Short mmCIF file of C-alpha atoms in Angstrom, two decimals:
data_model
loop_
_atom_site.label_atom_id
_atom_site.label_comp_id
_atom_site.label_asym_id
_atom_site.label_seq_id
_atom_site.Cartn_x
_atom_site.Cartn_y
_atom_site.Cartn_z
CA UNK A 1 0.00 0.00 0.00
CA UNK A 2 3.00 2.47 -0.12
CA UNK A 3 6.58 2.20 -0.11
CA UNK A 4 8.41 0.85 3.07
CA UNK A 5 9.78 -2.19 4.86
CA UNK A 6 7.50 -5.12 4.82
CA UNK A 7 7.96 -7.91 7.00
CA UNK A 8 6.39 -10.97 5.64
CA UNK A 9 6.39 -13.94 8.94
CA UNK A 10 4.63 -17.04 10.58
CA UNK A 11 5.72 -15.97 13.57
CA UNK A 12 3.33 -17.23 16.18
CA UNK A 13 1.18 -18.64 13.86
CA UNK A 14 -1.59 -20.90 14.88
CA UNK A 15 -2.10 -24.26 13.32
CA UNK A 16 -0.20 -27.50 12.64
CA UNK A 17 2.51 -26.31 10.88
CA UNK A 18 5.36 -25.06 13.08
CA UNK A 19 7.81 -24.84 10.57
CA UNK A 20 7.78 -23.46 7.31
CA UNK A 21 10.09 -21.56 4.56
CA UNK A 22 9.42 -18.43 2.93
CA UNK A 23 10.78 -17.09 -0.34
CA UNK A 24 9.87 -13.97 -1.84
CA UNK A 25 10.32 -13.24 -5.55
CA UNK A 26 9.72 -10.53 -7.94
CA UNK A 27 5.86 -10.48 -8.58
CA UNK A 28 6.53 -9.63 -12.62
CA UNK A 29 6.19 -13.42 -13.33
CA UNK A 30 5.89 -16.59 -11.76
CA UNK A 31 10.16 -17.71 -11.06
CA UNK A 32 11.65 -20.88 -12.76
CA UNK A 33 14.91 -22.90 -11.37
CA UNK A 34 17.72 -21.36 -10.66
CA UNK A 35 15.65 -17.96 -8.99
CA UNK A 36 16.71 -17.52 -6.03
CA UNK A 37 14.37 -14.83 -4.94
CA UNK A 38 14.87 -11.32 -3.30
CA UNK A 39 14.86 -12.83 -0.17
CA UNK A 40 14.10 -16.40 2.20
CA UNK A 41 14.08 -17.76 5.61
CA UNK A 42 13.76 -20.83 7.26
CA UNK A 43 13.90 -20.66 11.12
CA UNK A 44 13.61 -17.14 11.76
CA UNK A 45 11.19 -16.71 14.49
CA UNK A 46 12.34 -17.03 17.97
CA UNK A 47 10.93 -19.86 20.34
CA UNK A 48 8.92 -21.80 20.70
CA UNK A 49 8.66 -22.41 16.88
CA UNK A 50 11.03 -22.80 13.75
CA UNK A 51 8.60 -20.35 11.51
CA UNK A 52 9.84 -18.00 9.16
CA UNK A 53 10.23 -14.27 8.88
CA UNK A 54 11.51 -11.86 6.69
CA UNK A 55 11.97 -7.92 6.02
CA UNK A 56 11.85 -6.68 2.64
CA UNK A 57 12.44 -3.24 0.89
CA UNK A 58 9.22 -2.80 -1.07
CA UNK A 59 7.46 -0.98 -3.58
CA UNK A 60 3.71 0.29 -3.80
CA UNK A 61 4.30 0.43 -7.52
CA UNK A 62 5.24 -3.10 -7.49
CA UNK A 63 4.20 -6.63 -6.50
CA UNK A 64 5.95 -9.78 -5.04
CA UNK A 65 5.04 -13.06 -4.73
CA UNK A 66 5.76 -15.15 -1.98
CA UNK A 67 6.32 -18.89 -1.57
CA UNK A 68 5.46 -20.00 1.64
CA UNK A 69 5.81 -24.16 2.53
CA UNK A 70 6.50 -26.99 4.92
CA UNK A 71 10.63 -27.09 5.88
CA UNK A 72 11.32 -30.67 4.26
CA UNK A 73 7.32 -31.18 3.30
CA UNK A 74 5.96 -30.33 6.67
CA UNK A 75 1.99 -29.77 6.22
CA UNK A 76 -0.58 -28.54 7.56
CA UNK A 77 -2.52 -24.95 8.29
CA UNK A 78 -1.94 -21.41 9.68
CA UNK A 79 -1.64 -18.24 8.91
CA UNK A 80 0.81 -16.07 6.95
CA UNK A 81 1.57 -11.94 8.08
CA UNK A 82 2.24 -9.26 5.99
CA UNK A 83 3.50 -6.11 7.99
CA UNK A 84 4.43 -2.73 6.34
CA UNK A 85 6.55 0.08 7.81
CA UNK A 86 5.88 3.15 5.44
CA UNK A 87 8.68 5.08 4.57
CA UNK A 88 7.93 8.53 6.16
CA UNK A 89 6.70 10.94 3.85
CA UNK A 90 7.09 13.98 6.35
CA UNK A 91 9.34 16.81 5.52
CA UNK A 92 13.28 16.62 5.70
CA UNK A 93 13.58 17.76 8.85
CA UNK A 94 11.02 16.62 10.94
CA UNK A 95 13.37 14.46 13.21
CA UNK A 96 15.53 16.71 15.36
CA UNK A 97 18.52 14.96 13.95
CA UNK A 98 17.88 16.11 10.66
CA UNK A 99 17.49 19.94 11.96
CA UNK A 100 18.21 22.07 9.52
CA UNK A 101 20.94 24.18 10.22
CA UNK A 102 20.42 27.99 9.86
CA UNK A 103 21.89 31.68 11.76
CA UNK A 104 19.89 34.70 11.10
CA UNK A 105 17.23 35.35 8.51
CA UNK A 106 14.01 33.75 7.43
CA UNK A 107 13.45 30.50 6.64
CA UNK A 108 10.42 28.41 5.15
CA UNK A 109 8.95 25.44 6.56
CA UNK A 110 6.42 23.11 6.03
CA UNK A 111 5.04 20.65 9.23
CA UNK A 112 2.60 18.88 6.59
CA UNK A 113 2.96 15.27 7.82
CA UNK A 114 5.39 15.78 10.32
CA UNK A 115 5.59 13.50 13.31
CA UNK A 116 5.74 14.68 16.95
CA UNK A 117 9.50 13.93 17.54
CA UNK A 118 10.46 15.71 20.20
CA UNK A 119 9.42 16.06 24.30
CA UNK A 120 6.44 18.85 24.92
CA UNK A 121 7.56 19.26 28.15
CA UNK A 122 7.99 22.81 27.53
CA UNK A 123 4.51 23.18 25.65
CA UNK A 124 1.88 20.36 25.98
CA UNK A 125 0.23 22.27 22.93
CA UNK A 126 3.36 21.15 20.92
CA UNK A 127 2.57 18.54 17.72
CA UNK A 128 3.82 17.90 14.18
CA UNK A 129 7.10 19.43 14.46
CA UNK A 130 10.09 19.81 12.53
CA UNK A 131 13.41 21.51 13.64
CA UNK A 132 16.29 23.91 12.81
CA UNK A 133 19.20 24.01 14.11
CA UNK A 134 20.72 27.94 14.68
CA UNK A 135 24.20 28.76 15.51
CA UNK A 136 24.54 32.90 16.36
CA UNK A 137 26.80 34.52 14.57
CA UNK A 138 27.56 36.62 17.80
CA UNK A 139 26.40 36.88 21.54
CA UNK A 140 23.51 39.45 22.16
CA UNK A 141 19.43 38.36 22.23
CA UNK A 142 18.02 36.39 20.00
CA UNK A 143 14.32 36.73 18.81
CA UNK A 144 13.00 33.40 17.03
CA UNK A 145 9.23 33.97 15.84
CA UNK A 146 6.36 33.21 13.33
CA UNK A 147 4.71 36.90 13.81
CA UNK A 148 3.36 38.09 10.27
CA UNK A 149 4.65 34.77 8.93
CA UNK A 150 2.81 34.09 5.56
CA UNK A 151 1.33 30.31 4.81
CA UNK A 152 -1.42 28.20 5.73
CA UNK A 153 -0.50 27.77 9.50
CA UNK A 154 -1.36 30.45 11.72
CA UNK A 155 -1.03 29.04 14.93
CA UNK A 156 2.52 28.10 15.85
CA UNK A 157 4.41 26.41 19.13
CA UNK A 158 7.95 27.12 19.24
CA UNK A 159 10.53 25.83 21.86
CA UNK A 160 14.12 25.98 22.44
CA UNK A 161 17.02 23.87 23.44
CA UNK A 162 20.50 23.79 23.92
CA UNK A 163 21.63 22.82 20.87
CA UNK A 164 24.45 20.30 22.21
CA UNK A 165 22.10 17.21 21.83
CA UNK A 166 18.71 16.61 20.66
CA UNK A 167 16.17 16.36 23.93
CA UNK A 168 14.29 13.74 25.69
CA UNK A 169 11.51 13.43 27.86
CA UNK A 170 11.26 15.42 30.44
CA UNK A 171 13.32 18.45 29.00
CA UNK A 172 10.87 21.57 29.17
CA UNK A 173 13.81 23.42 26.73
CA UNK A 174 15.37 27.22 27.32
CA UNK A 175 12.18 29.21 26.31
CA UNK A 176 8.84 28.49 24.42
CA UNK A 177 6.15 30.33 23.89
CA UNK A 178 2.51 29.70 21.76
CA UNK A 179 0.37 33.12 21.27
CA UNK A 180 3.56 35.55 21.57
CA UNK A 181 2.22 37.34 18.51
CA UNK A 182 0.14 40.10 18.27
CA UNK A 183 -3.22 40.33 16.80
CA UNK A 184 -4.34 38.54 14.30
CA UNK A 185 -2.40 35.32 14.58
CA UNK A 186 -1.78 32.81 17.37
CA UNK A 187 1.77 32.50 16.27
CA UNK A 188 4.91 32.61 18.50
CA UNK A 189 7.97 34.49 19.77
CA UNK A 190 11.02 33.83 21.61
CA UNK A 191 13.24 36.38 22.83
CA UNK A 192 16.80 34.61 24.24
CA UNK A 193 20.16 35.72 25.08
CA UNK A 194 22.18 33.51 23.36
CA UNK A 195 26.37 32.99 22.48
CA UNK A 196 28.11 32.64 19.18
CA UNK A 197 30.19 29.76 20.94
CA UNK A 198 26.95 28.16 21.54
CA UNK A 199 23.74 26.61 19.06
CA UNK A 200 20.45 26.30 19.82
CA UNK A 201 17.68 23.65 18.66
CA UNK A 202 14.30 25.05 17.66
CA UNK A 203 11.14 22.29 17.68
CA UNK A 204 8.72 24.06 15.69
CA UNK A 205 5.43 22.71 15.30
CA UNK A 206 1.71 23.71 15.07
CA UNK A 207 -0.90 24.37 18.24
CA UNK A 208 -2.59 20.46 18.75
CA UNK A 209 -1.09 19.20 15.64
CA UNK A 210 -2.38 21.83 12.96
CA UNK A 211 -0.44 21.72 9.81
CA UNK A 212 0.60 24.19 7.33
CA UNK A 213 3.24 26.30 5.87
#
């Protein structure tokens, strides 16, 4: 159903037959001997069986075919998984450790179907966020904001972190703020003093999860 990692298994698999093989070919045409197949197993699932599992680089524009049996002629029944991992279709840097690095100026950005990566510690309004990474090009205060910002999303969570590591639970951040703005957006604004020896991680993200540019 879309591009990702599928992992194709008996694992746990009810029935009388404990212990199968699975090969999965290219689903162009049906394979002749000597195809091996894009990928196999035999005994891949932990205890207490010897079922089979496998993970797969897939395609939604393609199809596969998979050949599932009895190790040696084993038969009987029970039931075969297919599991899919979708690659993520967010934007680039929606994980902090793909923030993208910036100093002064303005910058575009786009949360549409972003992922919450980050803590909200700071800001339980904080969802679908994507981050940026700014190193000061001297010390002296800082002012990070969405006020006047043009785009679809007018109501903006922003807060800040050192910039040494990417944060965990529990980290509420340097500063964050949600309606800083002035009328007639809910956007946000940060005001920091900050070092040029020093960067600074910004999770930017919309109010509950609203998306936009």
């Amino acid at each position: 159903s879309a591009d990702g990692t599928a992992t194709i298994h008996t694992c746990g698999s009810p029935g009388s037959n404990d212990d199968t093989v699975i090969i999965v070919y290219d689903g162009s045409s049906c394979p002749s001997a000597g195809d091996t197949g894009l990928a196999s197993d035999d005994d891949g699932c932990t205890s207490p069986n010897f079922n089979s599992t496998l993970d797969l680089e897939v395609s939604a524009s393609n199809t596969y075919l998979i050949q599932l049996g009895g190790w040696n002629g084993v038969q009987g029944d029970g039931e075969l998984y297919i599991e899919l991992e979708a690659d993520p279709t967010g934007p680039a840097n929606d994980d902090c450790a793909n923030a993208t690095a910036v100093g002064e100026g303005t910058f575009a950005f786009d949360n549409t179907g972003a992922n919450t990566d980050g803590p909200t510690d700071g800001d339980s309004n904080m969802a679908s966020d994507v981050w940026f990474l700014y190193t000061p090009t001297a010390d002296g205060t800082a002012t990070i904001h969405t006020c006047g910002s043009p785009g679809t999303l007018d109501d903006t969570v922003i807060i800040l972190y050192d910039g040494s590591s990417c944060p965990g639970a529990g980290d509420a951040g340097l500063a964050s703020d949600d309606d800083g703005c002035s009328s007639p957006m809910f956007n946000s604004s940060v005001t920091l003093e900050v070092s040029a020896s020093n960067s600074y991680l910004i999770q930017l993200g919309g109010w509950n999860g609203a998306q936009g540019d």
